[in-house]
Amino acid sequence: MTKITDVVDLEKQGEIAILMINNPPVNALSVGVRKGMADGVKAAMEDDSVKALVIACAGRTFIAGADITEFGKPPQGPGLEVPFGLIENGPKPVIAAIHGTALGGGLETALVCHFRVAVPSARFGLPEVLLGLLPGAGGTQRLPLVVGVEKAIQMIATGNQISAQEALKEGLIDEILEGDLVTGAVAFAKKVLAEKRPLRKIRDRREKVEAVKGKPEVFAEARKAFAKSRRGFEAPQACIDAVEAAVNFPLEEGLKKERELFAKLMMGSQSAAQRYAFFAEREVAKIPDVPADTPQIPINKVGIVGAGTMGGGIAMNCANVGIPVIIMEVNQQLLDKGLGICRKNYENTAAKGRITKEDVEKRMALIKGTLSLEDFSDVDMVIEAVYENMDLKKEVFGKLDKICKPGAVLASNTSALNINEIASATQRPDFVIGLHFFSPANVMRLLEVVRGEKTSKSVIATSMAFGKRIQKIAVLVGVCRGFVGNRMLAERSREANKLLLESGSPQQIDKVIFDFGFPMGPFTMSDMAGLDIGWNKATSKGATLRDRLCEAGRLGQKTNAGFYDYQPGNRTPIPSPLVEKMIKDFAAENRIPQRTISDEEILERSLYPMINEGTKILEEGIAIRPSDIDVIWIYGYGWPIYRGGPMFYADLVEVKKIYDKLVEFQKKEGEVWKPAALLEKLAKEGKGFKDFRR
Ligand SMILES: NC(=O)c1ccc[n+]([C@@H]2O[C@H](COP(=O)([O-])OP(=O)(O)OC[C@H]3O[C@@H](n4cnc5c(N)ncnc54)[C@H](O)[C@@H]3O)[C@@H](O)[C@H]2O)c1
């Protein structure tokens, strides 16, 4: 065996050479791998005793992509084109032997080989689009030639992976091998030699794309579909451009086009935002004063109080990963209703083919109902999801404290209430924590883990690990009204309501927010959630526009009328002349002059107060890092990932510009616009949130 570099070896089994890559954890294409591949392939090609070469990887996977820590840094060592050229244009057959996942540059490596074999569990994909990029080492040019245009666009522009079975069917691999992969790949190489099979260069295989050559309508159609399913994202569109080039141009020209498109995406703000978000999502697990080795409480059974909207969803999260749950309600009817919704949700998922009918039964069997809190004596963690009412929550926690075993974690799903006050109802405030799920709880990825004054480090570590186990992105935050997400949202809502009275147009405000990339604007969102959340019919005196809408029976989508009108059974908002008049009257009564407001002003007044509040949240230590705030907004509120989250966006706009605007609005509108001290400091120093350190 010859060591080529620290991470690449070359060995020989008779006439067959094996280039073995060993770059844990995922055999990323770092400089040592690229150099090792270039030198190793060259050595094998020059060695007359070698007749064929197998490329394989040690550890848990084939090459799973580029080394993204090298992104944005000056290139080192050979680029991929060097080993790729040696492989594809070399005189000897090269076989990629694939296990685990061949992703990104890994799949591109396999595509320059003449043959590909894989184990049955192998998976294949080009996920670059998920980082706002496209496969930049020939993936967009070679994949269409081997699987056809439709499949290639599907894979490249979504980043979705395919299985070995599908890869075989599509012609992406030549054989699925049972047993030891390298042994099988060597045997396959011998077979290729014995049968004198010609070298099958993908670059020369154009039969699958001939039919769409010179047919721009095929690509126009794809662009339209992706403009809808990936609204606002630039990279999927560029992926389609690249595939079109693969069809219409010879390889060298297509590769040039791919490089140009890649460079443009790499320089753009969307990819920067998506790469930032990728790291931000991983950073949230790091808590400065709670080291990774902090002892955790084993969670083998969870109790949930309240089987309403949130309780049911939370129970499903646990059952999905095999954690037994007991869920308590105040009466049988509500309990049955809650459990029935869980079952219905599972059955819908099964109907879409995402889980089996057996999975539905298995998961439902893990969720037991009860009418008595006494049944919670053996649970390791309770998640309370009763109405948002402090007295009720304190009563429940007081009872839980007496019933639950010592060492059990007592968590509340409150959206805004003070965790310290809830904890004060128990004799174990160190075991009390907030676990703030987002609605629908079985779908939304975010979990705000709210640390109380007395919450122990072990309970924090346990809760963060629990969040990960139930497949959430858990972000640690501190206690304040609304925590991070809802506290910032309140700023946007306040300003949206003012803008509404000044502009008279919910549709203009909603459109600006929708076009920015959110799933919907604030008024469509209110209509969906219901305008009567927190509204009290008995005490309502028409003091706000919302009061008046509710008093008029306009409670949102559920009554087919809210800020907008709705056709029964249809959720498309229709502008309402009646609401327009109500806004006009309300503004007149309150002496609020109406005027035409620019989209730019709407955007600034919607987002800058949020950024200012986010800065205060950082100052107060409620969030650990600016990027934690961004993760919360991306995964809890639909902030477009290609804009990186509010704090990343602030840097993009420039903190100084935001500061100046806040000062301008402060002069006109008063103290709610006062810039946070930290924002002022950063602006005056010409810095951004990327420079923020505690
Ligand atoms: N709905 C959301 O979007 C959302 C999002 C995040 C957090 N939350 C929070 O989650 C909590 C629950 O909200 P929800 O939307 O699920 O409310 P919900 O009204 O749908 O459900 C609450 C359930 O708790 C039950 N309940 C009341 N008192 C009880 C008691 N003493 N013992 C057992 N069950 C009791 C009720 O019967 C009801 O079924 C609230 O604190 C809320 O602020 C809600």
XYZ file of C-alpha atoms and ligand atoms in Angstrom:
738
model
C 0.000 0.000 0.000
C 1.328 3.465 -0.885
C 0.453 6.516 1.100
C -0.319 9.285 -1.380
C -1.323 11.960 1.130
C -2.406 11.837 4.787
C -5.912 11.008 3.649
C -5.436 8.968 0.453
C -3.772 5.565 -0.065
C -3.204 3.522 -3.196
C -3.077 -0.269 -2.978
C -2.998 -3.036 -5.508
C -4.865 -6.322 -5.756
C -3.257 -7.945 -8.778
C -4.076 -5.846 -11.841
C -6.579 -3.709 -10.004
C -5.497 -0.612 -8.071
C -7.663 0.754 -5.265
C -7.563 4.429 -4.407
C -8.810 4.595 -0.832
C -9.912 7.935 0.622
C -9.954 8.217 4.395
C -10.862 11.731 5.467
C -13.275 11.435 8.409
C -16.007 12.163 9.190
C -17.546 12.309 5.689
C -14.581 12.144 3.281
C -15.110 15.763 2.257
C -13.094 16.900 -0.744
C -10.549 18.937 1.187
C -7.202 19.864 -0.311
C -5.529 16.609 0.860
C -8.201 14.525 -0.863
C -8.000 16.479 -4.113
C -4.223 16.242 -4.183
C -4.326 12.575 -3.161
C -6.810 11.791 -5.920
C -4.757 13.663 -8.539
C -1.442 12.048 -7.578
C -2.954 8.609 -6.901
C -4.841 8.439 -10.197
C -1.754 9.636 -12.064
C 0.380 6.949 -10.390
C -2.175 4.253 -11.254
C -2.399 5.416 -14.875
C 1.404 5.394 -15.213
C 1.847 1.972 -13.592
C 1.838 -0.578 -16.410
C 0.933 -3.418 -14.046
C -2.362 -1.671 -13.229
C -5.191 -2.339 -15.680
C -8.144 -0.758 -13.850
C -8.723 1.531 -10.864
C -11.385 1.405 -8.138
C -12.087 4.588 -6.137
C -13.552 3.858 -2.716
C -13.802 5.446 0.701
C -13.107 4.261 4.245
C -15.457 5.034 7.122
C -19.182 5.590 6.967
C -19.596 7.090 3.522
C -18.319 7.778 0.027
C -17.259 11.411 -0.553
C -20.184 13.400 0.850
C -19.328 16.752 -0.704
C -16.988 19.709 -0.736
C -15.244 20.899 2.389
C -17.445 23.896 3.037
C -14.980 25.342 5.548
C -12.825 26.109 2.472
C -15.611 28.243 0.930
C -14.755 31.886 0.618
C -11.044 31.247 1.300
C -8.246 31.463 -1.277
C -8.076 28.115 -3.149
C -5.324 25.711 -2.101
C -3.819 22.776 -3.956
C -5.290 21.363 -7.157
C -8.922 22.034 -8.102
C -11.167 19.074 -8.818
C -10.668 19.482 -12.558
C -7.168 17.989 -12.213
C -8.103 14.528 -10.852
C -11.344 14.613 -12.862
C -9.449 15.105 -16.129
C -7.042 12.299 -15.271
C -9.913 9.932 -14.482
C -12.273 10.736 -17.332
C -9.676 11.012 -20.072
C -7.322 8.311 -18.783
C -6.754 5.096 -20.741
C -7.892 2.689 -18.011
C -11.352 1.961 -16.641
C -12.105 3.732 -13.359
C -14.895 2.411 -11.140
C -16.482 4.370 -8.298
C -17.436 2.060 -5.407
C -20.109 3.845 -3.400
C -21.495 3.372 0.099
C -23.215 5.845 2.414
C -23.977 9.025 0.491
C -22.352 10.250 -2.707
C -23.217 13.900 -2.414
C -22.164 17.037 -4.271
C -18.528 16.749 -5.287
C -18.761 13.075 -4.309
C -21.386 12.373 -6.931
C -19.481 14.561 -9.387
C -16.416 12.369 -8.771
C -18.502 9.293 -9.498
C -19.795 10.935 -12.704
C -16.310 11.259 -14.204
C -15.632 7.583 -13.521
C -16.434 5.154 -16.311
C -18.506 2.839 -14.125
C -20.331 3.136 -10.821
C -21.268 0.375 -8.386
C -22.920 0.790 -5.003
C -24.214 -1.006 -1.936
C -28.037 -1.304 -1.650
C -28.225 1.391 1.072
C -26.227 4.010 -0.860
C -27.813 7.361 -1.643
C -27.035 9.965 -4.302
C -27.609 13.688 -4.500
C -26.395 17.146 -5.448
C -27.395 19.283 -2.441
C -25.461 22.452 -3.407
C -28.719 24.273 -4.141
C -29.528 24.090 -0.434
C -26.536 26.361 0.156
C -27.667 28.698 -2.610
C -25.187 27.218 -5.081
C -25.082 24.725 -7.921
C -22.806 21.735 -8.384
C -19.739 23.446 -9.789
C -17.578 20.511 -10.822
C -19.503 19.223 -13.804
C -22.549 17.855 -11.960
C -25.002 20.002 -13.888
C -23.375 18.939 -17.170
C -22.937 15.208 -16.697
C -25.981 14.247 -14.631
C -28.519 15.185 -17.373
C -26.562 13.107 -19.888
C -26.933 10.028 -17.746
C -30.407 10.395 -16.136
C -32.112 12.739 -18.612
C -33.177 16.365 -18.215
C -36.308 16.000 -16.117
C -34.709 13.829 -13.445
C -31.528 15.921 -13.448
C -33.441 19.156 -12.883
C -35.458 17.477 -10.178
C -32.295 16.367 -8.364
C -30.136 19.438 -8.935
C -32.719 22.158 -8.325
C -34.250 20.563 -5.206
C -31.137 18.956 -3.710
C -33.188 15.823 -3.010
C -31.375 12.499 -2.820
C -32.242 9.255 -4.582
C -31.729 5.653 -3.462
C -29.420 3.065 -5.009
C -32.465 1.303 -6.468
C -33.645 4.464 -8.181
C -30.093 5.254 -9.301
C -29.911 1.825 -10.948
C -33.245 2.339 -12.654
C -32.183 5.767 -13.941
C -28.873 4.415 -15.239
C -26.835 6.443 -12.765
C -25.113 3.308 -11.456
C -24.231 0.082 -13.260
C -24.747 -2.459 -10.488
C -25.875 -2.834 -6.903
C -23.434 -5.049 -5.019
C -24.274 -7.190 -2.007
C -21.489 -8.123 0.427
C -18.145 -6.376 0.862
C -18.087 -3.379 -1.461
C -14.386 -3.199 -2.324
C -14.223 -6.953 -2.995
C -17.288 -6.629 -5.214
C -15.913 -3.565 -7.002
C -12.605 -5.352 -7.721
C -14.555 -8.309 -9.128
C -16.602 -5.854 -11.238
C -13.362 -4.285 -12.537
C -12.055 -7.710 -13.515
C -15.294 -8.389 -15.351
C -14.967 -5.087 -17.266
C -11.440 -6.076 -18.298
C -12.365 -9.657 -19.172
C -15.285 -8.503 -21.328
C -13.114 -5.780 -22.846
C -15.903 -3.299 -22.202
C -15.256 0.110 -23.771
C -14.688 3.051 -21.388
C -18.130 4.592 -20.947
C -17.521 8.302 -20.631
C -20.693 10.081 -19.601
C -19.551 13.149 -21.561
C -20.023 11.229 -24.817
C -23.493 9.893 -24.024
C -25.947 12.356 -25.444
C -28.840 10.094 -26.367
C -30.975 11.002 -23.333
C -30.853 14.745 -24.000
C -31.146 14.860 -27.781
C -34.944 15.057 -27.656
C -34.972 18.352 -25.690
C -32.141 20.056 -27.562
C -33.295 23.431 -28.889
C -36.527 23.218 -26.899
C -36.460 26.261 -24.600
C -40.082 25.679 -23.586
C -39.080 22.618 -21.525
C -36.780 24.774 -19.430
C -39.181 27.717 -19.302
C -41.759 25.361 -17.843
C -39.277 24.126 -15.211
C -38.289 27.689 -14.303
C -41.939 28.568 -13.802
C -42.536 25.556 -11.567
C -39.491 26.333 -9.432
C -40.348 30.030 -9.251
C -43.480 28.804 -7.476
C -42.174 25.940 -5.341
C -38.902 27.752 -4.453
C -40.230 31.295 -4.518
C -37.512 33.935 -4.320
C -34.572 31.528 -4.552
C -32.008 32.313 -7.262
C -30.034 29.057 -7.161
C -32.726 26.663 -8.502
C -33.171 28.970 -11.506
C -29.425 28.971 -12.130
C -29.418 25.156 -11.849
C -31.981 24.996 -14.664
C -29.880 27.416 -16.765
C -26.897 25.123 -16.275
C -28.820 21.988 -17.265
C -30.080 23.777 -20.370
C -26.453 24.524 -21.263
C -25.620 20.832 -20.843
C -28.222 20.015 -23.463
C -27.370 22.694 -25.989
C -23.579 22.913 -25.794
C -20.623 20.545 -25.980
C -19.181 19.639 -22.558
C -16.319 22.154 -22.441
C -18.642 25.046 -23.238
C -21.259 23.764 -20.805
C -18.664 23.492 -18.059
C -17.661 27.083 -18.709
C -21.273 28.187 -18.354
C -21.587 26.132 -15.153
C -18.490 27.827 -13.718
C -19.868 31.280 -14.552
C -23.230 30.523 -12.957
C -21.518 29.029 -9.906
C -19.262 32.067 -9.463
C -22.249 34.408 -9.690
C -24.141 32.491 -7.007
C -21.056 32.233 -4.810
C -20.556 36.017 -4.939
C -24.229 36.747 -4.313
C -25.931 37.486 -1.012
C -28.372 34.533 -1.156
C -25.695 31.871 -0.996
C -23.812 33.840 1.657
C -27.036 33.868 3.686
C -27.730 30.167 3.175
C -24.170 29.150 4.079
C -24.363 31.377 7.139
C -27.651 29.738 8.131
C -26.098 26.287 7.705
C -23.429 27.111 10.275
C -25.809 29.098 12.489
C -28.069 26.055 12.769
C -25.143 23.997 14.057
C -23.861 26.746 16.351
C -27.036 26.870 18.467
C -26.034 23.696 20.298
C -23.023 25.466 21.820
C -23.862 27.030 25.172
C -20.896 28.775 26.801
C -21.694 27.820 30.412
C -23.272 24.430 29.681
C -20.463 22.249 28.316
C -21.223 19.322 26.021
C -20.410 16.821 28.784
C -22.983 18.226 31.247
C -24.824 15.249 32.780
C -28.285 14.691 31.299
C -31.458 13.206 32.713
C -32.570 10.154 30.698
C -35.979 10.822 29.129
C -37.842 7.543 28.663
C -41.393 8.753 29.150
C -43.046 12.145 28.688
C -46.252 13.524 30.214
C -48.214 16.238 28.413
C -50.870 18.392 30.070
C -53.580 19.552 27.662
C -54.503 17.813 24.401
C -55.313 21.002 22.498
C -53.659 22.436 19.404
C -50.171 22.300 20.871
C -50.374 19.312 23.248
C -51.413 16.914 20.484
C -48.643 18.068 18.146
C -46.033 17.774 20.894
C -47.219 14.232 21.676
C -46.764 13.342 17.993
C -43.181 14.668 18.050
C -42.374 12.269 20.889
C -44.164 9.264 19.376
C -42.454 9.878 16.017
C -39.121 8.999 17.600
C -40.430 6.216 19.817
C -40.811 8.048 23.127
C -43.898 6.866 25.080
C -46.257 9.688 26.028
C -49.122 10.101 28.456
C -51.417 13.029 27.735
C -53.930 14.486 30.166
C -57.151 16.426 29.525
C -59.953 17.791 31.647
C -62.660 15.555 30.208
C -63.061 12.477 28.018
C -64.577 14.366 25.130
C -61.617 16.763 24.801
C -59.181 13.906 25.285
C -60.833 11.883 22.517
C -60.875 14.936 20.304
C -57.151 15.581 20.860
C -56.168 11.958 20.257
C -58.450 11.833 17.221
C -56.606 14.783 15.662
C -53.245 13.020 16.213
C -54.592 9.917 14.478
C -56.039 11.946 11.602
C -52.702 13.720 11.090
C -50.854 10.407 11.017
C -53.391 8.914 8.630
C -52.992 11.897 6.301
C -49.217 11.379 6.332
C -49.721 7.688 5.592
C -52.100 8.546 2.734
C -49.264 10.589 1.191
C -47.052 7.505 1.449
C -44.590 9.076 3.884
C -45.257 6.517 6.633
C -46.923 3.099 6.593
C -50.255 2.089 8.131
C -48.286 0.064 10.689
C -46.350 3.224 11.610
C -49.669 4.960 12.324
C -50.686 2.201 14.751
C -47.231 1.969 16.312
C -47.122 5.685 16.967
C -50.688 5.914 18.268
C -49.939 3.005 20.610
C -47.198 5.153 22.173
C -49.680 7.928 23.061
C -51.872 7.073 26.068
C -54.619 9.355 27.327
C -55.640 10.041 30.919
C -57.946 12.299 32.901
C -55.758 12.228 35.972
C -52.473 14.006 36.637
C -51.761 11.304 39.233
C -50.722 9.111 36.281
C -47.675 11.331 35.798
C -45.791 9.855 38.770
C -43.356 7.883 36.590
C -42.661 10.336 33.739
C -39.190 11.822 33.253
C -40.415 15.052 31.704
C -43.727 16.914 31.658
C -44.640 19.437 28.981
C -47.536 21.613 30.024
C -49.722 22.984 27.207
C -52.860 24.304 28.911
C -54.407 27.736 28.205
C -52.122 30.751 28.339
C -53.103 31.848 31.848
C -50.615 32.375 34.663
C -52.922 31.337 37.506
C -53.868 28.124 35.703
C -50.248 27.330 34.867
C -49.166 27.897 38.479
C -51.941 25.650 39.710
C -50.880 22.895 37.297
C -47.193 23.211 38.216
C -48.016 23.144 41.939
C -49.816 19.839 41.402
C -47.103 18.408 39.158
C -44.480 19.225 41.772
C -46.295 17.018 44.249
C -47.056 14.174 41.828
C -43.905 13.876 39.674
C -40.894 11.961 40.900
C -37.841 13.887 42.067
C -35.560 14.581 39.109
C -38.378 14.892 36.577
C -38.160 17.962 34.303
C -41.212 20.234 34.415
C -41.538 22.234 31.202
C -44.070 24.810 30.023
C -45.011 25.517 26.429
C -46.058 29.073 27.272
C -45.634 31.547 24.402
C -44.854 34.539 26.561
C -45.398 34.037 30.299
C -42.623 34.342 32.884
C -40.975 30.964 33.484
C -39.544 32.162 36.808
C -43.021 32.886 38.112
C -44.279 29.500 36.915
C -41.258 27.864 38.605
C -42.083 29.661 41.861
C -45.203 27.491 42.161
C -42.937 24.473 42.732
C -40.352 23.356 45.262
C -37.993 22.535 42.370
C -37.454 25.703 40.314
C -34.136 24.238 39.149
C -36.106 21.552 37.266
C -38.469 24.007 35.570
C -37.826 25.210 32.013
C -39.725 26.585 29.023
C -40.110 24.465 25.902
C -41.758 26.808 23.445
C -42.958 24.859 20.413
C -44.362 26.576 17.336
C -47.646 25.845 15.658
C -48.273 23.344 14.104
C -46.023 21.664 16.673
C -45.666 18.464 14.672
C -44.423 20.409 11.658
C -42.478 23.492 12.736
C -38.782 22.835 13.307
C -38.091 25.495 15.936
C -38.036 24.946 19.682
C -37.209 27.884 21.955
C -35.756 26.422 25.146
C -36.354 29.021 27.838
C -33.898 29.081 30.675
C -35.282 30.347 33.979
C -33.221 32.107 36.644
C -32.857 28.891 38.599
C -32.978 26.261 35.824
C -30.086 23.829 36.368
C -27.455 23.236 33.708
C -28.366 19.580 33.622
C -32.012 20.435 32.845
C -30.837 22.799 30.085
C -28.543 20.133 28.589
C -31.343 17.566 28.854
C -33.850 19.862 27.151
C -31.497 20.787 24.306
C -30.735 17.099 23.700
C -34.435 16.253 23.911
C -35.158 18.926 21.284
C -32.597 17.385 18.958
C -33.964 13.913 19.595
C -37.454 14.941 18.548
C -35.885 16.470 15.422
C -36.288 20.102 16.349
C -33.784 22.902 16.122
C -33.510 23.875 19.773
C -32.326 27.406 20.573
C -31.627 28.472 24.149
C -33.116 31.813 25.187
C -33.710 33.691 28.434
C -36.867 34.863 30.155
C -38.575 38.024 28.884
C -42.041 38.780 27.555
C -42.502 36.710 24.379
C -38.935 35.369 24.533
C -36.987 36.070 21.338
C -39.381 35.339 18.491
C -42.675 36.702 19.762
C -40.996 39.701 21.375
C -39.594 40.742 18.002
C -42.819 39.852 16.213
C -44.715 42.180 18.542
C -42.623 45.070 17.196
C -43.502 44.201 13.622
C -47.184 43.824 14.495
C -47.307 47.171 16.287
C -45.857 48.941 13.287
C -48.020 46.973 10.824
C -51.139 48.173 12.625
C -49.952 51.787 12.427
C -49.057 51.381 8.769
C -52.503 49.969 8.145
C -54.237 53.057 9.480
C -51.880 55.388 7.598
C -52.007 53.554 4.272
C -55.479 52.036 4.480
C -54.308 48.943 2.655
C -53.723 45.557 4.312
C -52.988 44.145 0.863
C -50.093 46.519 0.178
C -48.449 45.730 3.529
C -48.992 42.000 3.108
C -47.592 42.101 -0.418
C -44.396 43.835 0.687
C -43.788 41.232 3.390
C -44.722 38.355 1.066
C -42.448 39.669 -1.682
C -39.607 39.958 0.824
C -39.960 36.180 1.104
C -42.156 35.484 4.142
C -44.884 32.879 3.559
C -47.514 35.567 4.155
C -47.993 39.111 5.386
C -49.152 40.107 8.884
C -52.839 40.560 8.061
C -53.207 37.318 6.129
C -51.464 35.705 9.097
C -53.897 37.294 11.575
C -56.858 36.097 9.513
C -55.431 32.597 9.524
C -54.715 32.512 13.259
C -58.042 34.143 14.177
C -58.458 37.797 15.159
C -60.131 36.834 18.418
C -57.011 35.342 20.045
C -56.803 37.339 23.259
C -59.944 39.339 22.379
C -62.726 39.508 24.946
C -66.260 40.037 23.703
C -67.540 41.134 27.121
C -64.995 43.924 27.578
C -64.460 44.942 23.943
C -65.223 48.635 23.369
C -64.097 49.206 19.805
C -60.854 50.787 21.003
C -58.822 49.211 18.218
C -59.527 48.274 14.646
C -59.233 44.631 15.627
C -61.896 45.095 18.335
C -64.198 46.531 15.705
C -63.559 43.707 13.252
C -64.249 41.128 15.966
C -67.342 42.977 17.137
C -68.567 42.835 13.520
C -68.111 39.051 13.598
C -65.065 39.249 11.342
C -62.874 36.766 13.231
C -60.684 35.719 10.280
C -60.718 32.774 7.891
C -62.932 30.739 10.202
C -65.804 33.204 9.658
C -64.892 33.845 5.990
C -64.188 37.428 6.969
C -61.398 39.237 8.789
C -59.040 41.829 7.339
C -60.052 40.220 4.048
C -63.124 38.445 2.689
C -63.009 34.743 1.845
C -65.140 32.481 -0.310
C -66.348 29.525 1.786
C -63.774 26.719 1.620
C -61.186 28.925 -0.069
C -58.301 30.583 1.746
C -57.451 33.148 -0.925
C -57.810 36.611 0.637
C -60.075 39.014 -1.246
C -59.756 42.755 -0.503
C -62.792 43.956 1.418
C -64.382 47.364 0.633
C -66.094 47.179 4.028
C -62.775 46.807 5.864
C -61.312 49.625 3.803
C -64.144 51.848 5.028
C -63.717 50.675 8.616
C -60.015 51.569 8.440
C -60.779 54.961 6.938
C -63.378 55.761 9.611
C -61.141 54.576 12.416
C -58.211 56.653 11.121
C -60.423 59.737 10.785
C -61.817 59.370 14.303
C -58.323 59.081 15.675
C -56.962 61.921 13.528
C -54.500 59.690 11.715
C -53.843 61.246 8.314
C -53.867 58.746 5.454
C -51.338 58.966 2.623
C -49.644 56.925 -0.063
C -46.806 55.001 1.538
C -43.947 53.545 -0.472
C -43.143 49.837 -0.365
C -39.671 50.766 0.855
C -41.082 52.598 3.871
C -43.335 49.641 4.665
C -40.376 47.280 4.597
C -38.176 49.514 6.725
C -40.878 50.164 9.276
C -41.679 46.461 9.450
C -38.148 45.100 9.758
C -36.042 47.770 11.459
C -38.002 47.784 14.742
C -37.509 43.991 14.833
C -33.776 44.393 14.325
C -33.676 47.055 17.039
C -35.521 44.717 19.409
C -33.188 41.858 18.442
C -30.278 44.100 19.430
C -31.839 44.706 22.850
C -32.328 40.967 23.210
C -28.609 40.514 22.606
C -27.693 43.322 24.996
C -29.774 41.730 27.707
C -28.231 38.315 27.085
C -31.650 36.811 26.275
C -30.091 35.315 23.125
C -26.518 34.065 23.129
C -25.562 35.085 19.587
C -27.024 37.153 16.730
C -27.107 33.946 14.689
C -29.362 32.285 17.309
C -31.920 35.028 16.692
C -31.632 34.389 12.969
C -32.200 30.649 13.410
C -35.333 31.414 15.443
C -36.703 33.625 12.687
C -35.882 31.243 9.871
C -37.319 28.118 11.499
C -40.103 29.609 13.622
C -41.476 32.459 11.524
C -40.612 31.729 7.891
C -37.961 34.418 7.475
C -36.592 33.578 3.990
C -33.409 31.594 4.522
C -31.866 33.304 1.502
C -31.937 36.505 3.521
C -30.212 34.876 6.480
C -32.427 36.114 9.354
C -32.953 39.638 10.730
C -29.486 40.136 12.203
C -27.699 38.856 9.102
C -29.977 41.049 7.027
C -29.044 44.043 9.188
C -25.400 43.528 8.244
C -26.387 43.200 4.613
C -28.269 46.512 4.690
C -25.558 47.961 6.965
C -26.137 48.642 10.628
C -25.233 52.295 10.157
C -28.036 52.756 7.620
C -30.534 51.108 9.964
C -29.354 53.253 12.850
C -29.810 56.427 10.789
C -33.344 55.382 9.839
C -34.251 54.607 13.448
C -33.023 58.059 14.472
C -35.037 59.632 11.653
C -38.213 57.806 12.737
C -37.492 58.564 16.397
C -37.617 62.271 15.600
C -40.970 61.858 13.837
C -42.638 59.139 15.854
C -41.128 59.155 19.309
C -39.267 56.925 21.697
C -40.392 53.488 20.464
C -37.885 54.094 17.677
C -34.948 54.880 19.977
C -31.992 52.823 18.749
C -30.605 50.257 21.175
C -27.272 51.279 22.709
C -25.512 48.322 21.084
C -26.909 49.242 17.669
C -25.657 52.792 18.111
C -22.231 51.517 19.173
C -21.915 49.171 16.198
C -23.104 51.897 13.806
C -20.642 54.451 15.151
C -17.771 51.970 14.960
C -18.761 51.022 11.404
C -19.312 47.445 12.531
C -22.038 44.847 12.137
C -23.514 41.931 14.073
C -20.886 39.660 12.549
C -18.408 41.515 14.774
C -20.479 41.039 17.942
C -18.633 39.249 20.753
C -19.632 38.947 24.392
N -51.487 27.778 19.395
C -50.310 28.294 19.180
O -50.014 28.784 18.092
C -49.250 28.245 20.255
C -47.902 28.304 19.890
C -46.935 28.209 20.870
C -47.309 28.090 22.190
N -48.627 28.064 22.527
C -48.956 27.934 23.946
O -49.336 26.600 24.196
C -50.291 26.559 25.243
C -51.508 25.816 24.747
O -52.010 26.464 23.620
P -53.025 25.768 22.596
O -53.058 26.623 21.402
O -52.675 24.357 22.464
O -54.382 25.906 23.367
P -55.718 25.029 23.227
O -56.801 25.856 23.744
O -55.809 24.467 21.846
O -55.443 23.791 24.184
C -55.342 23.895 25.571
C -55.912 22.621 26.141
O -55.587 22.551 27.511
C -56.682 21.936 28.166
N -56.633 22.265 29.591
C -57.002 23.406 30.202
N -56.805 23.307 31.535
C -56.317 22.078 31.762
C -55.900 21.386 32.924
N -55.977 21.949 34.114
N -55.440 20.142 32.771
C -55.368 19.563 31.554
N -55.727 20.173 30.420
C -56.190 21.428 30.521
C -57.889 22.492 27.475
O -59.006 21.671 27.676
C -57.439 22.533 26.029
O -57.787 21.365 25.334
C -50.526 28.003 25.635
O -49.702 28.330 26.724
C -50.100 28.768 24.405
O -49.709 30.076 24.696
C -49.601 28.120 21.586
